[in-house]
CSV table of C-alpha atoms in Angstrom, one decimal:
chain,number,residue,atom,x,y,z
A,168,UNK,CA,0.0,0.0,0.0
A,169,UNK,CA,0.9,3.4,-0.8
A,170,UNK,CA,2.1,5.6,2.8
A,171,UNK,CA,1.7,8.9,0.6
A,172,UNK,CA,-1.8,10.6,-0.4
A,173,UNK,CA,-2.4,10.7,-4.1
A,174,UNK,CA,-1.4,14.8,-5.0
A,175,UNK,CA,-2.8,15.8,-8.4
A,176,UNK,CA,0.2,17.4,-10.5
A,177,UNK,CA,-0.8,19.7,-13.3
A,178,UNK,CA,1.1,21.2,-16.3
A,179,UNK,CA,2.6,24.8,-16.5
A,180,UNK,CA,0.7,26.5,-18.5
A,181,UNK,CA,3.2,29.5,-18.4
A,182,UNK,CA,6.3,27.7,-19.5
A,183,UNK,CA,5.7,26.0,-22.4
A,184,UNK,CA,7.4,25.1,-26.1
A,185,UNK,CA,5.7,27.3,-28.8
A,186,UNK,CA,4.9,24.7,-30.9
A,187,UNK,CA,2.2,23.9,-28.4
A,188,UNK,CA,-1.0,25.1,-27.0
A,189,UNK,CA,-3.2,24.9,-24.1
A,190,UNK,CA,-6.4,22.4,-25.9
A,191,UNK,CA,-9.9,23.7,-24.3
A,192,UNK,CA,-11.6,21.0,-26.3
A,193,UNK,CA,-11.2,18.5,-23.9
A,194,UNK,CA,-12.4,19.4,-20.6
A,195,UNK,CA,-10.3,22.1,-19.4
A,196,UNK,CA,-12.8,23.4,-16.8
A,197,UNK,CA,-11.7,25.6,-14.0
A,198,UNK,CA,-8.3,24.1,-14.7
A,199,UNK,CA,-9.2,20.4,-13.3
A,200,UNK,CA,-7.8,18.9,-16.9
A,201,UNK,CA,-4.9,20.6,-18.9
A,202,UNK,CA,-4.2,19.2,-22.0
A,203,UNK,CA,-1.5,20.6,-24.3
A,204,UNK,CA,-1.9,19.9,-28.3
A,205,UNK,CA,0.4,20.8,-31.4
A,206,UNK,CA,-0.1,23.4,-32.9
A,207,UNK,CA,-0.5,21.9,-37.0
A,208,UNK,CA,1.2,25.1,-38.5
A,209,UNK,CA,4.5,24.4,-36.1
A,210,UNK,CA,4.2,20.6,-35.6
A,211,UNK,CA,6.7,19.7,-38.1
A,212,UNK,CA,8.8,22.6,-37.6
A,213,UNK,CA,12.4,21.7,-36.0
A,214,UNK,CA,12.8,25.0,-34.8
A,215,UNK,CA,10.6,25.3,-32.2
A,216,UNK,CA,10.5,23.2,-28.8
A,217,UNK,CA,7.6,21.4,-28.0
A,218,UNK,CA,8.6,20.6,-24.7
A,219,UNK,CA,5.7,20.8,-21.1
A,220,UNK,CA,6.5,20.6,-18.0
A,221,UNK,CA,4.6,20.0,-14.5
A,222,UNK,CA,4.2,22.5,-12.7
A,223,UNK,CA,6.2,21.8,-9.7
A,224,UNK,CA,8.8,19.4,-8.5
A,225,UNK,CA,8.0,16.3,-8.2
A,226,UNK,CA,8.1,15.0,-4.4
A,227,UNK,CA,9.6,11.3,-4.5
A,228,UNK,CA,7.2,7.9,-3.5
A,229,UNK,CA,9.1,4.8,-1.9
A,230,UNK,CA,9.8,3.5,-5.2
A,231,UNK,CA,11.1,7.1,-6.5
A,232,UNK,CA,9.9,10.3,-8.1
A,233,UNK,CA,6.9,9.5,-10.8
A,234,UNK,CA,4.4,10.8,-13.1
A,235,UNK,CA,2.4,9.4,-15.9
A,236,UNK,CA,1.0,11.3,-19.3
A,237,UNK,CA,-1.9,10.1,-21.4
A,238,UNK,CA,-1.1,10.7,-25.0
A,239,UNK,CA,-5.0,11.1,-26.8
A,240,UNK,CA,-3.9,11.7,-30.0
A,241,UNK,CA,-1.6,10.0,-31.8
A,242,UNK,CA,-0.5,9.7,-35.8
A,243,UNK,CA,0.8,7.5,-37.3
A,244,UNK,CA,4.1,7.6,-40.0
A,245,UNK,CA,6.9,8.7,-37.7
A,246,UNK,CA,10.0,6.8,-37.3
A,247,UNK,CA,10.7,8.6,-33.5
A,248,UNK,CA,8.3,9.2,-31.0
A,249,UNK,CA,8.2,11.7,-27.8
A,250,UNK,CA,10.7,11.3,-24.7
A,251,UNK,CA,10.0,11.8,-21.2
A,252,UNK,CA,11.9,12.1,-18.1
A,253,UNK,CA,13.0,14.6,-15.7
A,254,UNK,CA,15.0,18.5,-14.9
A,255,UNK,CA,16.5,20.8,-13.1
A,256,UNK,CA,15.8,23.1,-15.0
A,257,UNK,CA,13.3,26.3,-14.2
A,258,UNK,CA,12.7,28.1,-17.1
A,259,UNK,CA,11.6,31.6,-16.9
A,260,UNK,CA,8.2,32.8,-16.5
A,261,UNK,CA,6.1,35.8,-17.5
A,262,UNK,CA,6.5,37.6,-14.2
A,263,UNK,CA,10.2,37.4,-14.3
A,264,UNK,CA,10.2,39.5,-17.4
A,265,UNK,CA,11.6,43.0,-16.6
A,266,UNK,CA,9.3,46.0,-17.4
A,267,UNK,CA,10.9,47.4,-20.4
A,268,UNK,CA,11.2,44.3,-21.9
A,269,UNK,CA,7.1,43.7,-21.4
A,270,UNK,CA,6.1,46.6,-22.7
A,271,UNK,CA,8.1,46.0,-26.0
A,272,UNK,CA,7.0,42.7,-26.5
A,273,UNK,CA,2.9,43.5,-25.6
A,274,UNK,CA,3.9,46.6,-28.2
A,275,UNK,CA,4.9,44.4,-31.2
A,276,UNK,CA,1.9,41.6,-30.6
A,277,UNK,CA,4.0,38.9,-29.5
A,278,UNK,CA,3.8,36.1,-26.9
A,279,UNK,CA,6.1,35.1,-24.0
A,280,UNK,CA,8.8,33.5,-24.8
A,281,UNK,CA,10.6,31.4,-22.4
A,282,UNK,CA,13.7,30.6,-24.5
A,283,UNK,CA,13.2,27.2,-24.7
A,284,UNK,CA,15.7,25.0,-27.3
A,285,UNK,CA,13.8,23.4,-30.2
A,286,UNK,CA,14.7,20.1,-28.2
A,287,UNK,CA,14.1,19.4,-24.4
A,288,UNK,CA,17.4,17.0,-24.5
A,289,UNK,CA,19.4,20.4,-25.1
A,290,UNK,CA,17.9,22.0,-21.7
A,291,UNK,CA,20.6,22.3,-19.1
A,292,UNK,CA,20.5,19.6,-16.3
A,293,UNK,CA,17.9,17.5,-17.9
A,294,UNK,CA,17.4,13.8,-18.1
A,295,UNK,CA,15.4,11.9,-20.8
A,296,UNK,CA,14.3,8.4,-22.6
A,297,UNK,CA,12.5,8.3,-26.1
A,298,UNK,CA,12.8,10.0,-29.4
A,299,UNK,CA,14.3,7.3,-31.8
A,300,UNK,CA,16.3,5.5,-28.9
A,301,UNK,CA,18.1,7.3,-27.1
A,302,UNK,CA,18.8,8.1,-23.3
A,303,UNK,CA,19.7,11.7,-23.3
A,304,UNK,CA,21.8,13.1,-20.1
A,305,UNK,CA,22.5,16.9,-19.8
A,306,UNK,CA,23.4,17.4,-23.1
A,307,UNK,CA,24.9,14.0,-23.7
A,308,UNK,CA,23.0,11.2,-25.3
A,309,UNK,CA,23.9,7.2,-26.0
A,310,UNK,CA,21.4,4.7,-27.7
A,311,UNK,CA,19.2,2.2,-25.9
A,312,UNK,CA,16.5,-0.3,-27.2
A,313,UNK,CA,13.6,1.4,-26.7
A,314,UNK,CA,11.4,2.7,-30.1
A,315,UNK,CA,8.1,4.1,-28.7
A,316,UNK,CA,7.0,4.5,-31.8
A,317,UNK,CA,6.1,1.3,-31.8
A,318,UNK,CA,5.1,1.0,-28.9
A,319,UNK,CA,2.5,4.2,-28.8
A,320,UNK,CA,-0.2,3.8,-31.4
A,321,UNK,CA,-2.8,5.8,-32.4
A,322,UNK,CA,-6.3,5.0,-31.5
A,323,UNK,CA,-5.3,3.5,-28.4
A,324,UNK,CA,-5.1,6.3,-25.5
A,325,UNK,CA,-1.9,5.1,-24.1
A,326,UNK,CA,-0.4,5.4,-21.1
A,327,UNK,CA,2.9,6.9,-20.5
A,328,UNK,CA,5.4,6.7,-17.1
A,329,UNK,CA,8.1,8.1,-16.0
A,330,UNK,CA,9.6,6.3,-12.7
A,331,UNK,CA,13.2,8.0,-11.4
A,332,UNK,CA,14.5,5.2,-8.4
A,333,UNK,CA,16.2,6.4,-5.9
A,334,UNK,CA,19.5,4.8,-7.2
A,335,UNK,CA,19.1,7.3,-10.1
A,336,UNK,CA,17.9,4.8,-13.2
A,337,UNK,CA,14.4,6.1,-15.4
A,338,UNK,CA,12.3,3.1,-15.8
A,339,UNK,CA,10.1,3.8,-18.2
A,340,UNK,CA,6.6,2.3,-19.0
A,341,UNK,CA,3.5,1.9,-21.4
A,342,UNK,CA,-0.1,1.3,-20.2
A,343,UNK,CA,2.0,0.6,-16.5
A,344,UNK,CA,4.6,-2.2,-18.3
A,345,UNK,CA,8.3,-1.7,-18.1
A,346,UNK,CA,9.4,-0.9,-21.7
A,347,UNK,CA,13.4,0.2,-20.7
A,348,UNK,CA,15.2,0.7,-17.8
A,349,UNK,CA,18.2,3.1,-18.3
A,350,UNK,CA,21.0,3.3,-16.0
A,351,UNK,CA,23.0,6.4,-17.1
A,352,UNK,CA,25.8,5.5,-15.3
A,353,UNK,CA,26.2,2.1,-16.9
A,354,UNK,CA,25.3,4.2,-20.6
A,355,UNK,CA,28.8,6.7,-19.3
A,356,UNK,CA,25.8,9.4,-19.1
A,357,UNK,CA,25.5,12.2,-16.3
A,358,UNK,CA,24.0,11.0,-13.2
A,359,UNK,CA,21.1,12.9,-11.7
A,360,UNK,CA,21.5,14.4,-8.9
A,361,UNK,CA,18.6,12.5,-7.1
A,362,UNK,CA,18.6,15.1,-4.1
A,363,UNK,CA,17.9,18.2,-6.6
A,364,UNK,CA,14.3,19.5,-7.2
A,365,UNK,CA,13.1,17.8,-10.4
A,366,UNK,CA,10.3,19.0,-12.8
A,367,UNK,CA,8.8,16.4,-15.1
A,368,UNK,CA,9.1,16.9,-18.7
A,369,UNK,CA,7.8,15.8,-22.3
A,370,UNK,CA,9.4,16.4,-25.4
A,371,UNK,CA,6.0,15.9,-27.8
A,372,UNK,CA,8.4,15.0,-31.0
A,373,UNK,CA,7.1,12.2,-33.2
A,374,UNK,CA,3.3,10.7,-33.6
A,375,UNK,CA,1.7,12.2,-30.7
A,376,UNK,CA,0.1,15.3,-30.9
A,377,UNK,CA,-1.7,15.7,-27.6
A,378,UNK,CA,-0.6,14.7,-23.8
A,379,UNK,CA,-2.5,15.4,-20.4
A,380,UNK,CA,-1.1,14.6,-16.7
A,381,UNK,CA,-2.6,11.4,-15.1
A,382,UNK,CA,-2.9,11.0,-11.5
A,383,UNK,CA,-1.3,8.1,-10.0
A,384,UNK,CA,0.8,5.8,-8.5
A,385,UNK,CA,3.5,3.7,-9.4
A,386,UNK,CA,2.2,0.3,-10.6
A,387,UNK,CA,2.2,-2.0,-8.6
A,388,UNK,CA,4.0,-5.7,-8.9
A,389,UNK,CA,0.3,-7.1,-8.3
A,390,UNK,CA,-0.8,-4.6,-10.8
A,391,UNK,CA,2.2,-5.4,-12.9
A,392,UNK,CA,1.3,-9.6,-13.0
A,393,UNK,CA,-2.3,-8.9,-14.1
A,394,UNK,CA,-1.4,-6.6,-16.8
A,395,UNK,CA,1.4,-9.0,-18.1
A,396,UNK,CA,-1.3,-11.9,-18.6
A,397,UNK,CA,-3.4,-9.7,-19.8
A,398,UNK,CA,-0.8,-8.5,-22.3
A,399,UNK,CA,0.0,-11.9,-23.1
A,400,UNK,CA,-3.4,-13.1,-24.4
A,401,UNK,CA,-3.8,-9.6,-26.3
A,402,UNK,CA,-0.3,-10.9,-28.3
A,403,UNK,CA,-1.7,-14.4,-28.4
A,404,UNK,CA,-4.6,-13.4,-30.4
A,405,UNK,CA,-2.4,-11.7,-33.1
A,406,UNK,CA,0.4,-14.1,-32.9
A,407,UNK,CA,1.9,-16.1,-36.2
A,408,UNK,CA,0.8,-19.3,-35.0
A,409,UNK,CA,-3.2,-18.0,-34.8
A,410,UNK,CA,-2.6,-16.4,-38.3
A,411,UNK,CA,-1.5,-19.6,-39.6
A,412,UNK,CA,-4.4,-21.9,-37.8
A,413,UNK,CA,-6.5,-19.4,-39.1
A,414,UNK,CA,-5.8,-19.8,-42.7
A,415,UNK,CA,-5.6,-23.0,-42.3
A,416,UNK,CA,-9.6,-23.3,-40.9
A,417,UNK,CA,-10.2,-20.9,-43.6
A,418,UNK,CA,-10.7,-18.1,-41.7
A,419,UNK,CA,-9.7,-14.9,-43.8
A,420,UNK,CA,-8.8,-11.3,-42.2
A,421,UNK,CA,-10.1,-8.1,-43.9
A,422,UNK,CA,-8.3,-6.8,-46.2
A,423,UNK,CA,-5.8,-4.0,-45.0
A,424,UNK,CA,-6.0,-1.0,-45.9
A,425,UNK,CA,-2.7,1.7,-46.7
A,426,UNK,CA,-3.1,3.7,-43.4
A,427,UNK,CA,-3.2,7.0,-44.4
A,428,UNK,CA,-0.4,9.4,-44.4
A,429,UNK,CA,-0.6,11.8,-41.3
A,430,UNK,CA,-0.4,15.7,-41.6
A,431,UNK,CA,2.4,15.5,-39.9
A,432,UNK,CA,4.7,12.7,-41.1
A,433,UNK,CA,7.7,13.2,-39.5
A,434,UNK,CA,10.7,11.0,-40.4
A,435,UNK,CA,13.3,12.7,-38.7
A,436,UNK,CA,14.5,12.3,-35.5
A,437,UNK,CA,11.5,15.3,-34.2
């Protein structure tokens, strides 16, 4: 059982990449649900970050600091995917900006802009897993076998977590399985400094094209067995051996179909 009450995290919604924006269509009522979307004219644009971040540090559990994003939209036709993980890093927000500096910006029409680089894995003191790969460690990176990608899908409202131990590995997971564990260390990566104030972050590269903060808890290894059976019968169903009894009994699928190519095919690393 969990010795720690359940606190609900939310996104920043003043520190933010530009590429994104704050989606209303999906519940955002008196800021219970936050739920940041691409912008389409900037999705594909490798200039601009779209990176979020919670809103505060995240205060460690027994099994370490975590936090979990659902990702509602996803397309398909990217060879990387989004990375998650955690930072040091506090970027600035709107009332940090001097007054001079205010006034010309509200002059000329434009927005905020926390200076964010086009890529979270270029933020000072930040720690990541995804993209195409890659474990990414305060501006150092190494590869790892992990391809969300194919592992995120659309039509499925996946789950993704983010667990940091206390020995300083991310263990990452989908719908609450263990995908990768990285131990940056053992990669010749940074360690994180596991006694800092950490922010959660999400680099929203690749197929998915919305994310909202879950609230919840590690899983458990209980939960853990029961979702590993359950996994196991899903990849039962579709596995070569039930293709080939089916064709066998004469059993034919329905045709498949070219998926359609997504707005933003991105075949680049995001």
């Amino acid at each position: 059982a969990q010795e720690f009450q359940l606190v609900a995290m939310r996104f920043n919604v003043n520190v933010f990449g530009p590429a994104l924006v704050v989606d209303k269509q999906l519940d955002y009522v008196n800021e219970k649900r936050i739920v940041f979307a691409k912008r389409k004219e900037a999705a594909l644009d490798p200039s601009v970050s779209k990176a979020v971040f919670t809103d505060a540090p995240i205060s460690p559990l027994t099994a370490g600091r975590w936090f979990e994003v659902r990702l509602w939209h996803v397309n398909s036709g990217f060879l990387t995917s989004c990375a998650m993980g955690f930072t040091q890093f506090k970027a600035p927000e709107p009332e940090d900006e001097d007054e001079s500096s205010r006034l010309a910006r509200e002059e000329e029409g434009l927005p905020f802009d926390c200076k964010l680089p086009p890529k979270a894995r270029d933020i000072p003191k930040t720690w990541l897993v995804g993209y195409n790969g890659k474990a990414c460690a305060d501006g150092h990176s190494a590869a790892i076998d992990l391809h969300l990608n194919v592992k995120i899908l659309p039509l499925t409202l996946d789950t993704l977590g983010c667990l940091l131990t206390p020995a300083g590995h991310i263990v990452m997971y989908v719908n609450r399985l263990e995908v990768a564990r990285v131990d940056f260390g053992g990669l010749g990566l940074p360690l994180i400094d596991t006694s800092a104030e950490l922010f959660g972050v999400v680099d929203l590269t690749g197929g998915p094209q919305t994310v909202e903060l879950e609230e919840s808890f590690p899983p458990t290894e209980g939960e853990v067995a029961e979702r590993q059976v359950l996994q196991a019968k899903k990849d039962a169903r579709r596995s070569p051996a039930k293709k080939k009894k089916e064709v066998a009994e004469g059993v034919q699928e329905e045709p498949k179909q070219d998926a359609p190519q997504a707005d933003n095919a991105d075949f680049s690393e995001g």
